[in-house]
mmCIF file of C-alpha atoms in Angstrom:
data_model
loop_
_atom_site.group_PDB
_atom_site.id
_atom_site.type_symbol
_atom_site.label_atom_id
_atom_site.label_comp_id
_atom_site.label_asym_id
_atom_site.label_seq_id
_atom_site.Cartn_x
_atom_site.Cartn_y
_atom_site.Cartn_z
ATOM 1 C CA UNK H 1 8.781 4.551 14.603
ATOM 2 C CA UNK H 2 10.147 1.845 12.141
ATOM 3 C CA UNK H 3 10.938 3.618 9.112
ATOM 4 C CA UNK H 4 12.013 1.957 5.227
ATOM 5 C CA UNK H 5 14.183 4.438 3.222
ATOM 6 C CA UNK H 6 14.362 3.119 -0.504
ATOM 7 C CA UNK H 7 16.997 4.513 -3.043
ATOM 8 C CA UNK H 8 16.905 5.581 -5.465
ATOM 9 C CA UNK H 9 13.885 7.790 -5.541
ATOM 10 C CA UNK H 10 14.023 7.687 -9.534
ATOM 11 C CA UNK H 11 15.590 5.228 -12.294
ATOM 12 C CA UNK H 12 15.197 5.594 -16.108
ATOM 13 C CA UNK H 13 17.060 2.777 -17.851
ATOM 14 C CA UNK H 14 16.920 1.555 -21.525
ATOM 15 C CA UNK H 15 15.102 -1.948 -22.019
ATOM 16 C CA UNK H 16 17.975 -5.052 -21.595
ATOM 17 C CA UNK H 17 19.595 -3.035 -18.690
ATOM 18 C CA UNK H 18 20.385 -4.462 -15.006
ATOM 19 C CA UNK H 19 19.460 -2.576 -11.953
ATOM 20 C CA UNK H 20 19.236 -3.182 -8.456
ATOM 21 C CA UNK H 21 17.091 -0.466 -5.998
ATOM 22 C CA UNK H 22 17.164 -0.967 -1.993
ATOM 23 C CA UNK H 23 14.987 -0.662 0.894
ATOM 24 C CA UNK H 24 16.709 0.201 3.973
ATOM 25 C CA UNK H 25 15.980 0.833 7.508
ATOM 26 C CA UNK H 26 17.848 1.447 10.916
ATOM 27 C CA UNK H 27 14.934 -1.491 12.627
ATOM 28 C CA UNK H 28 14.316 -4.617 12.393
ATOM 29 C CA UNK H 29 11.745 -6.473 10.101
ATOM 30 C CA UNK H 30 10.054 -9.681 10.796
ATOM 31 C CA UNK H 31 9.645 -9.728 7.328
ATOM 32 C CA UNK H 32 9.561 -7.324 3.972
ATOM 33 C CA UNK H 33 7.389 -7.479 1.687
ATOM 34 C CA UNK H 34 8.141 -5.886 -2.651
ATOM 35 C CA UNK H 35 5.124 -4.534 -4.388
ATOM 36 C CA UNK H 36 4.654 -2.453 -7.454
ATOM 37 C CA UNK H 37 2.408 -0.184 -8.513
ATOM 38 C CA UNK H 38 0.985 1.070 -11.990
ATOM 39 C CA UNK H 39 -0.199 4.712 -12.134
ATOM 40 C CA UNK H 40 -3.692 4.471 -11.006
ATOM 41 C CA UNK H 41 -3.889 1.651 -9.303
ATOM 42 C CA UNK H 42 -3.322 -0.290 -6.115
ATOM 43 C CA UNK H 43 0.251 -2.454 -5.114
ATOM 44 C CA UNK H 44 0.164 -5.812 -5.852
ATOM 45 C CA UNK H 45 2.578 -8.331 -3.810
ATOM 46 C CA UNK H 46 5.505 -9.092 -6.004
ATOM 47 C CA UNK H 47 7.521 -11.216 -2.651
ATOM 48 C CA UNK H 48 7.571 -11.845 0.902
ATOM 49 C CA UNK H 49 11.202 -12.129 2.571
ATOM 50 C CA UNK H 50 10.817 -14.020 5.500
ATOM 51 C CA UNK H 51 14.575 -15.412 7.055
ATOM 52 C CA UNK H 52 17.738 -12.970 7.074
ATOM 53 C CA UNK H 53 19.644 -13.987 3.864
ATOM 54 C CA UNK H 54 17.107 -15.220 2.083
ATOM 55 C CA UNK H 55 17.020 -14.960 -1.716
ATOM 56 C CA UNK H 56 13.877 -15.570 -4.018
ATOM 57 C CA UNK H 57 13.580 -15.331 -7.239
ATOM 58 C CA UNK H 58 10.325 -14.399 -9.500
ATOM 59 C CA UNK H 59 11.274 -14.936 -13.159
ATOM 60 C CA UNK H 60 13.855 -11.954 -14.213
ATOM 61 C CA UNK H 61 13.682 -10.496 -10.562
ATOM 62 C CA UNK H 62 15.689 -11.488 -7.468
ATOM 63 C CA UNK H 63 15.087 -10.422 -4.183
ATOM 64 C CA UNK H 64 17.278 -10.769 -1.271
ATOM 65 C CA UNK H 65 16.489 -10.019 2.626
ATOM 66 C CA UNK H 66 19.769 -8.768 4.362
ATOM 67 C CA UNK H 67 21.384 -10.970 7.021
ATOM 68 C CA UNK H 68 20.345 -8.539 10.291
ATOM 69 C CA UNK H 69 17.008 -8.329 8.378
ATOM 70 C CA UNK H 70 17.114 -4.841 7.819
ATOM 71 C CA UNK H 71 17.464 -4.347 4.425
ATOM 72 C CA UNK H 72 16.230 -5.649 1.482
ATOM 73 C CA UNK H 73 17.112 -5.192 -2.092
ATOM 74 C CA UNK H 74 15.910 -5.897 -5.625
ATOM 75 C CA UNK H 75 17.295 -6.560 -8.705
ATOM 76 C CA UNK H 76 16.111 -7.012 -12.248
ATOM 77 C CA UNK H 77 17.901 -8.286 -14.988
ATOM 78 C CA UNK H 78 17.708 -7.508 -18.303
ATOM 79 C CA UNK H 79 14.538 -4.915 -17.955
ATOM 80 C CA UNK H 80 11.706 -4.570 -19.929
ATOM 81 C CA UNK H 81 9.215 -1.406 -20.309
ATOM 82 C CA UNK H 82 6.429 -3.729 -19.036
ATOM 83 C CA UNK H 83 8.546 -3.551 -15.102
ATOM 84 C CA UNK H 84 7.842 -0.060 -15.593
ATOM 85 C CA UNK H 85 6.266 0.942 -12.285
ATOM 86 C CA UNK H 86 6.152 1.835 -9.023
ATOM 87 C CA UNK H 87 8.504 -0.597 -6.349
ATOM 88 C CA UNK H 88 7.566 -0.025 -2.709
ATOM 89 C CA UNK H 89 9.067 -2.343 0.147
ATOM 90 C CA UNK H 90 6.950 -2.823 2.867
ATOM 91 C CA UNK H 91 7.271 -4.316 6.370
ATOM 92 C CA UNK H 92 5.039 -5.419 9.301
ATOM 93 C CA UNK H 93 4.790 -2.819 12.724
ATOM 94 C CA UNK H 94 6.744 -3.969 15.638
ATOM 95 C CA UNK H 95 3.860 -6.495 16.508
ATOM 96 C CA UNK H 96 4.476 -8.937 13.711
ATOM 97 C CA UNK H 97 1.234 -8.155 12.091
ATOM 98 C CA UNK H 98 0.223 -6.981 8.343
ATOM 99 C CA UNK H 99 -2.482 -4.533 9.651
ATOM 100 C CA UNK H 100 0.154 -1.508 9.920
ATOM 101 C CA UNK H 101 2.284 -2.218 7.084
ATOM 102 C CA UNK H 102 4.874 0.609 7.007
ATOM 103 C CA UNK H 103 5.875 1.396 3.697
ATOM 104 C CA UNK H 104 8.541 3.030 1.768
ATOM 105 C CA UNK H 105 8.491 6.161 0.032
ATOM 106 C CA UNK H 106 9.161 3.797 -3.581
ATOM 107 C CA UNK H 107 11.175 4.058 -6.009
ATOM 108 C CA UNK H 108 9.534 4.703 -9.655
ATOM 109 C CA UNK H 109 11.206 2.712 -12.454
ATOM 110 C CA UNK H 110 10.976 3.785 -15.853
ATOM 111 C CA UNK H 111 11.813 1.665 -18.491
ATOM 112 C CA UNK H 112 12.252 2.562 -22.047
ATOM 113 C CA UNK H 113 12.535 1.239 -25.573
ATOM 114 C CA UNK M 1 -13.872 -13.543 -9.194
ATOM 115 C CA UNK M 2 -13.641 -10.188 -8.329
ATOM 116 C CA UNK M 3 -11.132 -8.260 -6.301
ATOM 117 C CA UNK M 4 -10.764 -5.593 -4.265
ATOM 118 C CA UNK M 5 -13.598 -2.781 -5.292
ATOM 119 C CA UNK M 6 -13.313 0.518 -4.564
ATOM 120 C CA UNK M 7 -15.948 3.128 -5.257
ATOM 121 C CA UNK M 8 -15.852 6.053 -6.671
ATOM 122 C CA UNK M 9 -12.579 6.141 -8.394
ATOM 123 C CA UNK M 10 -12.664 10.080 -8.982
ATOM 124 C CA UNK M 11 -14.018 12.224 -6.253
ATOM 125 C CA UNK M 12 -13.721 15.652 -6.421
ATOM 126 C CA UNK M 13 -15.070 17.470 -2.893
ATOM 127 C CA UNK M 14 -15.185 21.670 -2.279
ATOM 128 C CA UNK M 15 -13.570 22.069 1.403
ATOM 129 C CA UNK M 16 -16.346 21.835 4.000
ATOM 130 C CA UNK M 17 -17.833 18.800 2.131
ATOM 131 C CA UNK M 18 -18.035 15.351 3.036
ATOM 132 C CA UNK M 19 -16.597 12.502 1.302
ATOM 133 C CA UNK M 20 -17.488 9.049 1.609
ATOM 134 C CA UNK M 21 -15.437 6.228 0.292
ATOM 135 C CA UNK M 22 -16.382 3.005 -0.600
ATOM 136 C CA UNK M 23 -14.803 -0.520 -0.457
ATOM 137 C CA UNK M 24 -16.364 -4.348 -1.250
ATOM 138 C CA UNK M 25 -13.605 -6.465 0.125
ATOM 139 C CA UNK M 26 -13.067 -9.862 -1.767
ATOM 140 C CA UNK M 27 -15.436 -12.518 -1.408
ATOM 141 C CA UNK M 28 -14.525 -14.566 1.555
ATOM 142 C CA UNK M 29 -12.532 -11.851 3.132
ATOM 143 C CA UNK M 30 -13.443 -10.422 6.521
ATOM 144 C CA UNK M 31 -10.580 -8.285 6.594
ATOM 145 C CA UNK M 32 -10.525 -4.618 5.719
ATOM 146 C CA UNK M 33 -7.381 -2.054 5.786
ATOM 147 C CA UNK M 34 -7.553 1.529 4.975
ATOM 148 C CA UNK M 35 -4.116 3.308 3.746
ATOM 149 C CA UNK M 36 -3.911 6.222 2.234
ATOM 150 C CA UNK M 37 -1.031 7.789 -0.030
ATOM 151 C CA UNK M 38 -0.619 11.577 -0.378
ATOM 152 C CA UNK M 39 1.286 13.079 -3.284
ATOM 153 C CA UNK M 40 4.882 11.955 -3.733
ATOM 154 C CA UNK M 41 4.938 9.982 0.043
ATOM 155 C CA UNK M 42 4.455 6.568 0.828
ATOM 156 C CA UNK M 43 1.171 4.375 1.623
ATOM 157 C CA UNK M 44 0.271 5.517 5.169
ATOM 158 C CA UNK M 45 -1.761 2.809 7.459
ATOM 159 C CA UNK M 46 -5.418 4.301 8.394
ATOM 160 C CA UNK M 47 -7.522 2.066 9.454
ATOM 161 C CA UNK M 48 -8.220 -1.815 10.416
ATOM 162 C CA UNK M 49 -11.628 -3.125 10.445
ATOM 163 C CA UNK M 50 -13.327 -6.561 11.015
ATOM 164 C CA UNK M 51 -17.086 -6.627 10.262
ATOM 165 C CA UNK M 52 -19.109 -4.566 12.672
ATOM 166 C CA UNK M 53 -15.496 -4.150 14.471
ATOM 167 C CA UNK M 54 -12.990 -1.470 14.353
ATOM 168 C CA UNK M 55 -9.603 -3.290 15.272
ATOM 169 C CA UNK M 56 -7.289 -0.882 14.818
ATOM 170 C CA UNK M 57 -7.479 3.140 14.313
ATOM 171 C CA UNK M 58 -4.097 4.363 15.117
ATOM 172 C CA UNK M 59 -3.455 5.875 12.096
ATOM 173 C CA UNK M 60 -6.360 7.440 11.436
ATOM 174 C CA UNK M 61 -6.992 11.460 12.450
ATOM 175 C CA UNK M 62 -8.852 11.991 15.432
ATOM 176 C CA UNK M 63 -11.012 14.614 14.177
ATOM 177 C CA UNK M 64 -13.312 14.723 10.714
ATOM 178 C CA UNK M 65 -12.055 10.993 9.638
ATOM 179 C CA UNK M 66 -14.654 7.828 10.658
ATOM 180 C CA UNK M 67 -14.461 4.489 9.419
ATOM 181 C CA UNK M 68 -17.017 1.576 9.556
ATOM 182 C CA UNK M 69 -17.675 -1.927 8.075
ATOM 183 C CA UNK M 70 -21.194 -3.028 9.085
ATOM 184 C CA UNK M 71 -22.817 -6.469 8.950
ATOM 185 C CA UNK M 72 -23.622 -5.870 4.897
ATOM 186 C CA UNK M 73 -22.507 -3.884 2.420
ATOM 187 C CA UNK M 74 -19.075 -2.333 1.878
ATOM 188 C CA UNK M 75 -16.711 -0.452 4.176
ATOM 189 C CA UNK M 76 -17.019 3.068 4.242
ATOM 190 C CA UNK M 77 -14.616 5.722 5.015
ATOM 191 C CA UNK M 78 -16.326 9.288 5.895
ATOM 192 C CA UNK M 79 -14.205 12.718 5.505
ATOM 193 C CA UNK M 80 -16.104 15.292 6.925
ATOM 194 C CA UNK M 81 -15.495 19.067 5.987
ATOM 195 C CA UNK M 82 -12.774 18.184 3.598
ATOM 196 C CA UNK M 83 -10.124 20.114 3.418
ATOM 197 C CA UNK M 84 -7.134 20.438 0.572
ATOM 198 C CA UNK M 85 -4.451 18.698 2.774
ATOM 199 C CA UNK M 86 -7.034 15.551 2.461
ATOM 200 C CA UNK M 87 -6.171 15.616 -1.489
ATOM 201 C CA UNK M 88 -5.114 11.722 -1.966
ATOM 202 C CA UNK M 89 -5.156 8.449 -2.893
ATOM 203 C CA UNK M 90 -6.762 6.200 -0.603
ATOM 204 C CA UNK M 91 -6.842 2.690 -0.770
ATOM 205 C CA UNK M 92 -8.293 0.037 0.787
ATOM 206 C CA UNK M 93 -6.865 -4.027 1.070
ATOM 207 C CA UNK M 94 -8.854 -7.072 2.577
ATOM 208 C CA UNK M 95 -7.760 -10.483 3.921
ATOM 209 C CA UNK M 96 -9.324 -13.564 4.663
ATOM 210 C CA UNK M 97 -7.770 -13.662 8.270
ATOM 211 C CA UNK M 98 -5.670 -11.082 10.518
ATOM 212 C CA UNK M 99 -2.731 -10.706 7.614
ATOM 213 C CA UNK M 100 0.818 -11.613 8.594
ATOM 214 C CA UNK M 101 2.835 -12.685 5.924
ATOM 215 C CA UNK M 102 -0.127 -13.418 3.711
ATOM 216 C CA UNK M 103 -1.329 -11.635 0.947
ATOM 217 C CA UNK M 104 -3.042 -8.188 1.286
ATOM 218 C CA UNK M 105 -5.066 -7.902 -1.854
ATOM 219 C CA UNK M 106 -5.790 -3.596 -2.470
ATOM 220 C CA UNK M 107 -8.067 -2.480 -4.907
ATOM 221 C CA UNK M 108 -7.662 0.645 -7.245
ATOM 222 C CA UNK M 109 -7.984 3.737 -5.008
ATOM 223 C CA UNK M 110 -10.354 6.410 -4.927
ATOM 224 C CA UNK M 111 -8.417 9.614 -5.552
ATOM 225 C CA UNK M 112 -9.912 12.515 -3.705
ATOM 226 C CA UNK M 113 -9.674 16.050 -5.029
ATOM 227 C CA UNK M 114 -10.693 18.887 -2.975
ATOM 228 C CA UNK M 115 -10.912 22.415 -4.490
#
């Protein structure tokens, strides 16, 4: 069973602050995917992390896919209440396809003035 | 053009009820996933369905769960005699194709009570 451990479970910075949160596991990923997810509604795709190594950015967030591609973190810079959300990593099953995305258990960023 | 559409978004159930759960994929998208998120855990894979076609079920209970996706109309997912450990968010995502990398799109939830 591939599992994706994310830390940390909680994070309550003040807007203009830095912070980087992880997805871990011990297998490995064809690929990761980042989502987030407002209360009440359903993840939306932030990135896809495809080659070990690889970095992407979107705007103020950077993403990076570990070398052995089993890790994956992200960091935002300079946060604002509107990244205020939900972040769940998510990978494909051993097969390579989307249909049994495992997920992480999230880590739920709150963001304040 | 409109996403993902789940229906009801509220659903409150007494155990021993049924629950049915509705989802209109995105137009052009022949590709339905069910996952499902209890309280303070991560999405959990259900379901994968294809129209008339039920591709993949490994995640799904064996017993009281049921899943479809006919020819028209939207996928359904049945809970028969509902009990309180079924108390969750389920959500359902479509595709245009089997997704690898691409994009799942998911749609709002339906959040299932059961008293």
């Amino acid at each position: 069973t591939q599992l994706l451990e994310q830390s940390p479970q909680f994070l309550s910075i003040q807007e203009g602050e830095n912070l980087t949160v992880y997805c871990n596991s011990s297998s490995v990923f064809s690929s990761l995917q980042w989502y987030r997810q407002e209360p009440g509604e359903g993840p939306v795709l932030l990135v896809t992390v495809v080659t070990g190594g690889e970095v992407k950015k979107l705007k103020r967030l950077t993403f990076q896919f570990g070398d052995a591609r089993k890790d994956s973190s992200l960091h935002i810079t300079a946060a604002q209440p509107g990244d205020t959300g939900l972040y769940l990593c998510a990978g494909p099953d051993s097969t390579g396809t989307a249909s049994k995305l495992t997920f992480g258990t999230g880590t739920r960023l709150q963001v304040t003035l | 053009n409109a996403g993902v559409m789940q229906n009801p978004r509220h659903l409150v159930r007494r155990r021993g009820q049924e629950a049915r759960l509705r989802c209109s994929p995105m137009k052009g998208h022949s590709h339905v996933y069910w996952y499902r998120q209890l309280p303070e855990e991560g999405l959990k894979f259900m379901v994968y369905l294809q129209k008339e076609n039920i591709i993949d079920e490994s995640g799904m209970p064996k017993e009281r769960f049921s899943a479809e996706f006919p020819k028209e109309g939207p996928s359904i997912l049945r809970i028969q005699q509902v009990v309180r450990g079924d108390s969750a968010a389920y959500f359902c995502a479509s595709s245009p194709i089997q997704a690898t990398n691409e994009k799942l799109f998911f749609g709002s939830g339906t959040q299932l009570s059961v008293l």
